PDB file of C-alpha atoms in Angstrom:
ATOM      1  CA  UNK A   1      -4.528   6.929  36.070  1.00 43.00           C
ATOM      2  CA  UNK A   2      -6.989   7.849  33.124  1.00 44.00           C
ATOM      3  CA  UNK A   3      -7.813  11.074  35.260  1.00 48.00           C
ATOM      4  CA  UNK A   4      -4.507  12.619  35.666  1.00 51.00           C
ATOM      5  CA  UNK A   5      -4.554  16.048  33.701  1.00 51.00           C
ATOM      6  CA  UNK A   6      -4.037  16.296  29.771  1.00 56.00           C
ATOM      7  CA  UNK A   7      -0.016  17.047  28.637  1.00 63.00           C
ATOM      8  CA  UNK A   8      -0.780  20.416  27.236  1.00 72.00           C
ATOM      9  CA  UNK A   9      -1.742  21.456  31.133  1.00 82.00           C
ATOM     10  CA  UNK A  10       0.899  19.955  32.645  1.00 86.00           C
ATOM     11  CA  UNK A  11       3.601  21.045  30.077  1.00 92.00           C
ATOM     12  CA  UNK A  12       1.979  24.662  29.728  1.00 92.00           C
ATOM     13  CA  UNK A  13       0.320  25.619  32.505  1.00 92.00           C
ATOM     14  CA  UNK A  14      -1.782  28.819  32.785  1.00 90.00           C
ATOM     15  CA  UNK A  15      -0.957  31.489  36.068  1.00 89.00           C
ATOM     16  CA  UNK A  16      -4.867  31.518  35.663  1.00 85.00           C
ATOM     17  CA  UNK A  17      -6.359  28.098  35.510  1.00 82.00           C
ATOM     18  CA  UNK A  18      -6.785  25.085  36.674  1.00 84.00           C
ATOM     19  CA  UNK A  19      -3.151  24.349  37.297  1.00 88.00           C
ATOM     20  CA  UNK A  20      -2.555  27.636  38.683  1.00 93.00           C
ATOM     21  CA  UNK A  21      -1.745  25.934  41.950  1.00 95.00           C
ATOM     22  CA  UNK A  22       1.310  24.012  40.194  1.00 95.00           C
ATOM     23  CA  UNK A  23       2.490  26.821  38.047  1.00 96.00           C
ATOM     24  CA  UNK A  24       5.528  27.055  38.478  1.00 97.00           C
ATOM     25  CA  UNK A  25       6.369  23.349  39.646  1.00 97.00           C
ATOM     26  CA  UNK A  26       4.733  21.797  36.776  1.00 96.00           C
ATOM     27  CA  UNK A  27       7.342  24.268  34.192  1.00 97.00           C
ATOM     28  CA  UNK A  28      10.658  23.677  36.090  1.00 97.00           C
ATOM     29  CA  UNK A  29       9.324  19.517  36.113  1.00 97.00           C
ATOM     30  CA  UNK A  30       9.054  20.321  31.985  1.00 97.00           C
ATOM     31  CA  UNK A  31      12.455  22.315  31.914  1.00 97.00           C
ATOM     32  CA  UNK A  32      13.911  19.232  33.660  1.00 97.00           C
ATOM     33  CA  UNK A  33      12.177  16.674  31.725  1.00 98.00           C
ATOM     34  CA  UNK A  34      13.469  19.086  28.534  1.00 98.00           C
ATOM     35  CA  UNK A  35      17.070  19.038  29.637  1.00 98.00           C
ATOM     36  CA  UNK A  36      17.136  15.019  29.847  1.00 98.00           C
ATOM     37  CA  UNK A  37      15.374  14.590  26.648  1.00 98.00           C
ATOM     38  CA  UNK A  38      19.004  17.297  25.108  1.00 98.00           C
ATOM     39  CA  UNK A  39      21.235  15.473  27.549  1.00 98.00           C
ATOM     40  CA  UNK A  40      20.263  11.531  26.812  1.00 97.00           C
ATOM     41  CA  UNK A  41      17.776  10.797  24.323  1.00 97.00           C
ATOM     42  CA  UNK A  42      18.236  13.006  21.691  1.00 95.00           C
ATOM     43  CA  UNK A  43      20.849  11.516  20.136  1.00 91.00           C
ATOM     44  CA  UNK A  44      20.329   8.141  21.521  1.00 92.00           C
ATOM     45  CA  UNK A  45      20.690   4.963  19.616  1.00 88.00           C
ATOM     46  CA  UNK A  46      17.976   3.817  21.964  1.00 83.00           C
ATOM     47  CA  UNK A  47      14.583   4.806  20.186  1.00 89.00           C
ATOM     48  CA  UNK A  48      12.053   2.340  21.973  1.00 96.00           C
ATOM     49  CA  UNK A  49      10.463   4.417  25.262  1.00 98.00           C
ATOM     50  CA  UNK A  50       8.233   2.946  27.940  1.00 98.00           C
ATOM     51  CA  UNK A  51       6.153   5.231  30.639  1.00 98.00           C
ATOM     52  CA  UNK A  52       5.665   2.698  33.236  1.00 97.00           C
ATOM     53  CA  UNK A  53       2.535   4.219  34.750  1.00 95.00           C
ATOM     54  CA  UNK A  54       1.794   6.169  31.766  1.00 94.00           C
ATOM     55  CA  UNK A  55      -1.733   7.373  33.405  1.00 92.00           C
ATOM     56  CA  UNK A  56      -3.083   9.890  29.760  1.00 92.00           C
ATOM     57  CA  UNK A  57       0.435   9.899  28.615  1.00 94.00           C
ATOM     58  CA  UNK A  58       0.907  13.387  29.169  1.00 93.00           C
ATOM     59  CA  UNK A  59       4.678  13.625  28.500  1.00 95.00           C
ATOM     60  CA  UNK A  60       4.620  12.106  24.624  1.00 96.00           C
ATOM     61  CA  UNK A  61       4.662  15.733  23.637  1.00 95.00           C
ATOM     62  CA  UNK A  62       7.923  16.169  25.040  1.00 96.00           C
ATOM     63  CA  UNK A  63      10.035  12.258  23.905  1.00 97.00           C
ATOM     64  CA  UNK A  64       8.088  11.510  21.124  1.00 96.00           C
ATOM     65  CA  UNK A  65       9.536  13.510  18.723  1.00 96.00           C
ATOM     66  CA  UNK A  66      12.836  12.169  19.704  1.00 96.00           C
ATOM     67  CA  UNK A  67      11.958   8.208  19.827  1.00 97.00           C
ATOM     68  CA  UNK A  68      10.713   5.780  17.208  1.00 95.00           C
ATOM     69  CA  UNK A  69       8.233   4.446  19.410  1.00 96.00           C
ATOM     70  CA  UNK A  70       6.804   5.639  22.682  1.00 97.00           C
ATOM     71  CA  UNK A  71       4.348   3.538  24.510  1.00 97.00           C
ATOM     72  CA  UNK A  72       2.066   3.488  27.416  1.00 97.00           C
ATOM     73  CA  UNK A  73       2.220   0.954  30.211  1.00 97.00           C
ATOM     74  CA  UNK A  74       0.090   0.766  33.141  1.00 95.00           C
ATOM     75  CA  UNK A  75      -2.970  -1.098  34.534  1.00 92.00           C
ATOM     76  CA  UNK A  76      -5.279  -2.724  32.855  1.00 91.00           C
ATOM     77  CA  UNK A  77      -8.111  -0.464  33.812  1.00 91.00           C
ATOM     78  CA  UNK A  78      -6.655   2.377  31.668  1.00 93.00           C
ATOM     79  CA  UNK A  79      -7.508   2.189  28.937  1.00 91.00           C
ATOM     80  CA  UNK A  80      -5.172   4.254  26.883  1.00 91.00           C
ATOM     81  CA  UNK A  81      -2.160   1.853  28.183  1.00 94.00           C
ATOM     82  CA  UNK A  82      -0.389  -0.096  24.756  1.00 96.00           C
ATOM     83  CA  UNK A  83       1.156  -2.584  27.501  1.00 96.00           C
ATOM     84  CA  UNK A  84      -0.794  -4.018  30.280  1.00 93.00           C
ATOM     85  CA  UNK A  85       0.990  -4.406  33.733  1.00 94.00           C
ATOM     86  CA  UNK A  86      -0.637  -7.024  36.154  1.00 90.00           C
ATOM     87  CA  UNK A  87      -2.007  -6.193  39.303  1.00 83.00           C
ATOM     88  CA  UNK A  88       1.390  -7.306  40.778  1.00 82.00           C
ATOM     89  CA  UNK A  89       3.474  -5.172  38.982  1.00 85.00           C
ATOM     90  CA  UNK A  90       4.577  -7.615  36.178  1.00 90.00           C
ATOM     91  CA  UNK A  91       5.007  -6.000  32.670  1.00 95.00           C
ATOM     92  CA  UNK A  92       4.082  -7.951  29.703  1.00 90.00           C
ATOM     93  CA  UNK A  93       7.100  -7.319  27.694  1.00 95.00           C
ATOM     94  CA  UNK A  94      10.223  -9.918  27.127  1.00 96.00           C
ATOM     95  CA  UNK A  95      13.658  -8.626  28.877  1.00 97.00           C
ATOM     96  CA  UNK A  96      16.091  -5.858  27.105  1.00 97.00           C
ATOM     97  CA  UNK A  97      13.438  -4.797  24.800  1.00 96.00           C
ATOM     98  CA  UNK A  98      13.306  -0.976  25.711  1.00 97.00           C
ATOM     99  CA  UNK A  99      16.248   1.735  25.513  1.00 97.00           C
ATOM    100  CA  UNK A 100      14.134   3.830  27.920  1.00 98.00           C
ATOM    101  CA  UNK A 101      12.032   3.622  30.817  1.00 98.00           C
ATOM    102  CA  UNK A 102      10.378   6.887  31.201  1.00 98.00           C
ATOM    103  CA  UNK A 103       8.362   7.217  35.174  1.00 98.00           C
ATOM    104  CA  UNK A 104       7.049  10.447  36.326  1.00 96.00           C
ATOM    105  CA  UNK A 105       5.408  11.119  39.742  1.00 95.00           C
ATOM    106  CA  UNK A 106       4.661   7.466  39.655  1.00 95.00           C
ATOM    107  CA  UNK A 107       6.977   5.717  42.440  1.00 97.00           C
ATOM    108  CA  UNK A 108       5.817   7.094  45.096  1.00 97.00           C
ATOM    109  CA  UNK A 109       2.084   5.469  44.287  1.00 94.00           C
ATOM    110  CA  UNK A 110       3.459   1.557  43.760  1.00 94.00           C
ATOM    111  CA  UNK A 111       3.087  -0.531  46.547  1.00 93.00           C
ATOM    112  CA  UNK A 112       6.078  -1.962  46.348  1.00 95.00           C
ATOM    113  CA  UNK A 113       9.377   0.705  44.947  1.00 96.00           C
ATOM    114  CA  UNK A 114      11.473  -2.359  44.862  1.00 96.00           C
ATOM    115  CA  UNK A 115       9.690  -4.604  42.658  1.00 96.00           C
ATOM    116  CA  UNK A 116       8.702  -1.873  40.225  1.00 96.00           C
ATOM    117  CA  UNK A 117      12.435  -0.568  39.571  1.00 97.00           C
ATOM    118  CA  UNK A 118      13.404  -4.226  39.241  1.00 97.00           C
ATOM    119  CA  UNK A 119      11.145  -4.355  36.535  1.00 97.00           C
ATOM    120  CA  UNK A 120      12.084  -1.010  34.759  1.00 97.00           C
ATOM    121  CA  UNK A 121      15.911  -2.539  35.122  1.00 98.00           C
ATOM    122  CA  UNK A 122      14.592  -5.811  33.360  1.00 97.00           C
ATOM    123  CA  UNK A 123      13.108  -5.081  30.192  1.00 97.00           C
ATOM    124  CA  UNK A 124      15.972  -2.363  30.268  1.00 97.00           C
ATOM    125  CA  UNK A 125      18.285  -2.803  27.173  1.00 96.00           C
ATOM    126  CA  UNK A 126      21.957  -3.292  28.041  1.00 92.00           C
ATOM    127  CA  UNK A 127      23.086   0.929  28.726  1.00 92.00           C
ATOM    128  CA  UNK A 128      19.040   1.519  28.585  1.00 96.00           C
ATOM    129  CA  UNK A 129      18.233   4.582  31.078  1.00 98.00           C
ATOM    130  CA  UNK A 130      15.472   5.460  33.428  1.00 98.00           C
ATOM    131  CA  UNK A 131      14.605   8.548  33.529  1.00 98.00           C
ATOM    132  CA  UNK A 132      11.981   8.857  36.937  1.00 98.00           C
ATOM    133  CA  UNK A 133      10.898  11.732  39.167  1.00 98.00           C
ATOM    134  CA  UNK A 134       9.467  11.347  42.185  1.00 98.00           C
ATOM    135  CA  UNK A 135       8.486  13.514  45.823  1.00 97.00           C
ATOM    136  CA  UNK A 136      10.562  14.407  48.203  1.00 97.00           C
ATOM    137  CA  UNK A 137       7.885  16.562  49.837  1.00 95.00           C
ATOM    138  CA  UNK A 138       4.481  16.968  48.740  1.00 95.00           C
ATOM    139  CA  UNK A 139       1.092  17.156  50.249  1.00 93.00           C
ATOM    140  CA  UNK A 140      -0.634  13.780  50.407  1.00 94.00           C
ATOM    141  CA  UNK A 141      -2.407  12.453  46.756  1.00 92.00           C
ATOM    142  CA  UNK A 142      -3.820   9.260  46.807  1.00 92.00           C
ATOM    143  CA  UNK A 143      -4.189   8.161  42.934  1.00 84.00           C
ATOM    144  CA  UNK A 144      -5.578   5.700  43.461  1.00 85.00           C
ATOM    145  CA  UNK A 145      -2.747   5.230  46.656  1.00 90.00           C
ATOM    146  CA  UNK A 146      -0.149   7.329  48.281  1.00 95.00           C
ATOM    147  CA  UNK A 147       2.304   5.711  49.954  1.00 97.00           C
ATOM    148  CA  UNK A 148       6.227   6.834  49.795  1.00 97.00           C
ATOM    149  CA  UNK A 149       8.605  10.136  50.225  1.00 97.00           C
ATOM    150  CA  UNK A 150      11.923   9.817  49.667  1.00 97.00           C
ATOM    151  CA  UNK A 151      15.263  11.767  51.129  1.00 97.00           C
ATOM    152  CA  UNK A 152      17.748  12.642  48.187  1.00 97.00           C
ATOM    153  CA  UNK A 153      19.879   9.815  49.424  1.00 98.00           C
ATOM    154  CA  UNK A 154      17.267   7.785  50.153  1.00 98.00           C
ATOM    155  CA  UNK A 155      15.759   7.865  46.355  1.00 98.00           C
ATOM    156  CA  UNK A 156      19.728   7.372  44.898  1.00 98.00           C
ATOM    157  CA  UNK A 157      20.046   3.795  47.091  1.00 98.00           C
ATOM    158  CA  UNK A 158      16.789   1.726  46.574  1.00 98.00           C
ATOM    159  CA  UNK A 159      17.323   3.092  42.688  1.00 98.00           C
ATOM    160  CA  UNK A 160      20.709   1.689  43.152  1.00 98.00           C
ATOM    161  CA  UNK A 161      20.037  -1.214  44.684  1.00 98.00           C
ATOM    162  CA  UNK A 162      17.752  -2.625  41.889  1.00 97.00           C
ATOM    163  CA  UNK A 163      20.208  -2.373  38.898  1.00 97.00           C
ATOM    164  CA  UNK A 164      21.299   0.748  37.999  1.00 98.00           C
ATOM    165  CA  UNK A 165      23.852   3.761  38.085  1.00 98.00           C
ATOM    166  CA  UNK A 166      22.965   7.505  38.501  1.00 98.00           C
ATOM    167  CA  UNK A 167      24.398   9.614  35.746  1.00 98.00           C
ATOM    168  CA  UNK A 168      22.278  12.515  36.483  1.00 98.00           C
ATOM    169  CA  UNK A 169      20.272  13.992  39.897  1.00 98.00           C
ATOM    170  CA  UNK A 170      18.777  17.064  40.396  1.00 97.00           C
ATOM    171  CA  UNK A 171      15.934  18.623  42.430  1.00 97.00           C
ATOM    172  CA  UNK A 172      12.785  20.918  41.899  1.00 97.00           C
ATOM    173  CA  UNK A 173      11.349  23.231  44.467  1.00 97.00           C
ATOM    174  CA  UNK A 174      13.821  24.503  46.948  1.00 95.00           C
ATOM    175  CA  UNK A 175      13.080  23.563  50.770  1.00 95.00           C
ATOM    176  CA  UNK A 176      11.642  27.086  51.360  1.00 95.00           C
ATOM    177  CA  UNK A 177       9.775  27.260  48.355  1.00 96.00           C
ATOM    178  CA  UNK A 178       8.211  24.119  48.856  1.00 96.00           C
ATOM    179  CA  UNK A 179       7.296  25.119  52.437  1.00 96.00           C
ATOM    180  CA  UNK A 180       5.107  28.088  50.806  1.00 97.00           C
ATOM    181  CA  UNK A 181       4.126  25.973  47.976  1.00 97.00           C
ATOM    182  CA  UNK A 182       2.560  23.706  51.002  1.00 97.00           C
ATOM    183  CA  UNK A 183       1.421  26.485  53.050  1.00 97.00           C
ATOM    184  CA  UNK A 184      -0.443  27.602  49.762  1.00 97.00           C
ATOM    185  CA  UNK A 185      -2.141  23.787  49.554  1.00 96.00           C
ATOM    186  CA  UNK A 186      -2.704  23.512  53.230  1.00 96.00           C
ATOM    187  CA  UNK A 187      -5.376  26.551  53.023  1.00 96.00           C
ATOM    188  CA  UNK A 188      -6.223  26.465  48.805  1.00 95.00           C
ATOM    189  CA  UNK A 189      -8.991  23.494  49.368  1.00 92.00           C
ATOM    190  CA  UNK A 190     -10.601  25.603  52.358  1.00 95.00           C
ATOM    191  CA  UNK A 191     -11.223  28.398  49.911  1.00 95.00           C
ATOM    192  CA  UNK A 192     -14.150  27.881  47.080  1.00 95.00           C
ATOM    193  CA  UNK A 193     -13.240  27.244  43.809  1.00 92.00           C
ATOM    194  CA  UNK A 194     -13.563  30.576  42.264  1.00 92.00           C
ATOM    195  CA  UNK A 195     -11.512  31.886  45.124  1.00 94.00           C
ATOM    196  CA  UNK A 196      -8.600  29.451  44.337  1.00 94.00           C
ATOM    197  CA  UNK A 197      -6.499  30.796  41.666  1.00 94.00           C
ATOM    198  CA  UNK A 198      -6.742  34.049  42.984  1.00 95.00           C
ATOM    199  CA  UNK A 199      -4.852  32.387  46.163  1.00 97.00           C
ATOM    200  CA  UNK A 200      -2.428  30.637  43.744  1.00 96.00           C
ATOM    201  CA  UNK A 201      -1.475  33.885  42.390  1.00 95.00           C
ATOM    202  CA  UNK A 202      -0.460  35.676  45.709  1.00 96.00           C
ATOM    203  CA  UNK A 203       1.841  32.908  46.338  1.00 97.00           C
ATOM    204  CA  UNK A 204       3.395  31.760  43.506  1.00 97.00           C
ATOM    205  CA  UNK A 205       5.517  35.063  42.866  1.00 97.00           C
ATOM    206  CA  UNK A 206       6.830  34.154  46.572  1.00 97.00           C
ATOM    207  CA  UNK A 207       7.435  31.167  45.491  1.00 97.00           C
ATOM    208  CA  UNK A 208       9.432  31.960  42.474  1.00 97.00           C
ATOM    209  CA  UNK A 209      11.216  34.137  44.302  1.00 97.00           C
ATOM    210  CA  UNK A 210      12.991  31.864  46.807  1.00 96.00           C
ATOM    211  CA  UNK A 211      13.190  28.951  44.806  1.00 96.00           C
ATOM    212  CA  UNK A 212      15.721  31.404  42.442  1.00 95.00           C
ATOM    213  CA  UNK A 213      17.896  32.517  45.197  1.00 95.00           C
ATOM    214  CA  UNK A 214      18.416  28.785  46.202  1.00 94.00           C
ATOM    215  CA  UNK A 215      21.272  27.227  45.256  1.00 89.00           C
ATOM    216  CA  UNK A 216      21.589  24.226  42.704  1.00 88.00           C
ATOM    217  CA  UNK A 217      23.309  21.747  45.288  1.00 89.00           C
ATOM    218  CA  UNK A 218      20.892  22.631  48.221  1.00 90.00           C
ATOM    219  CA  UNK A 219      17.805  21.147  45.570  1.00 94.00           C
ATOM    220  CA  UNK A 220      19.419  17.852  45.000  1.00 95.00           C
ATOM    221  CA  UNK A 221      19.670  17.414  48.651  1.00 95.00           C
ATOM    222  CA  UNK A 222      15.919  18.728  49.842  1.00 95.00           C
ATOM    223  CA  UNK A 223      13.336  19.003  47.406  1.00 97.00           C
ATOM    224  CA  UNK A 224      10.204  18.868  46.463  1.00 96.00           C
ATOM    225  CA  UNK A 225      10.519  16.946  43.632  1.00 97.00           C
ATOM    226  CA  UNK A 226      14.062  14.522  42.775  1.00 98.00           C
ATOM    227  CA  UNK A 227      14.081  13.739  38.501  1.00 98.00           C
ATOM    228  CA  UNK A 228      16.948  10.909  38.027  1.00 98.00           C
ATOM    229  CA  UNK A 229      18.636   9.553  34.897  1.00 98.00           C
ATOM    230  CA  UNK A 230      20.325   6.133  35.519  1.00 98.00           C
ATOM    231  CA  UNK A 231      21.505   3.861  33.558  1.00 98.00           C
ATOM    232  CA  UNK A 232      21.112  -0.146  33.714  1.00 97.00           C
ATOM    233  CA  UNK A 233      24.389  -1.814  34.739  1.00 93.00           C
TER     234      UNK A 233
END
């Protein structure tokens, strides 16, 4: 929600900070995120995005320069949502009035996956796009619940089955670099605060390194992290 991190710390994370634990996962989710907005919404005649679960909106830095209008949808208890979205998962918005539907790290949170893609794929324009990312593994963050991990195939057929086709699938975080990236988080919360970036640093070179020698069709079948583009059929 409200208390997810502020866009300029996700998008631009410091080796020494805060975020030093998601260095280099939160730049390669940006560098993805980047290479949809070249790929599909640059040049779009679709200029109206939603971020269904929109939490402090971190992401407008990166789609608002390229859309007319970007807004925030989410629960009614945040307040910095422009759309409210009822406690079961209804959006107050008529059908086909978005070109995009923009959900990041959100799915696996929602009660019910089915429901809320239905709903993306409704107030979908005709040839609208979702563009979502979501865990394939990741250590257990309840915000305010945690409830879903997906396989790669598993993610393509319940997005599938609720309206849409996949134009574009990739992965973030090799299966080896993910296992050090959770090897890092399974001791960084045993170690005081002070101590924890130090940590970070250690591993994250290690990190780096075999998420590079991985190859790009081993990530969009185990990964960390799967970011889809599909479009509503």
């Amino acid at each position: 929600m409200e208390s997810r991190e502020a866009g300029v710390e996700r998008l631009y994370p410091k080796i020494w900070g805060r975020m030093s634990a998601r260095y280099y996962y939160l730049i390669q989710l940006r560098k993805q995120l980047e290479r949809v907005i070249e790929l599909f919404v640059k040049n779009s005649p679709h200029q109206l995005l939603a971020d269904y679960g929109c939490g402090n909106k971190p992401y407008e830095p990166l789609f608002g320069p390229f859309v007319e209008q970007y807004i925030g949808l989410d629960l009614a208890i945040n307040t910095k949502a422009d759309v409210v979205v009822d406690p079961k998962g209804i959006i107050e918005m008529p059908d086909e009035s978005v070109g995009f539907v923009l959900s990041t790290q959100v799915l696996e949170h929602v009660e019910d996956p089915t429901s809320y893609l239905k709903e993306a794929c409704r107030i979908l324009q005709k040839d609208g796009k979702l563009i979502l990312s979501t865990h394939g593994y990741w250590m257990f963050h309840p915000d305010p619940t945690d409830f879903w991990r997906w396989t790669s195939a598993g993610l393509q057929k319940i997005v599938k089955e609720a309206g849409f086709e996949i134009v574009y699938f990739e992965g973030i975080l090799s299966r080896s670099s993910m296992g050090l990236q959770l090897f890092q988080d399974g001791l960084l919360f045993k170690f005081p605060k002070s101590i924890r970036p130090l940590w970070s640093m250690l591993l994250q070179p290690f990190i780096i390194f075999f998420d590079k020698i991985a190859g790009n069709k081993s990530r969009r079948e185990d990964a960390c992290t799967f970011i889809l583009v599909a479009k509503k059929l």
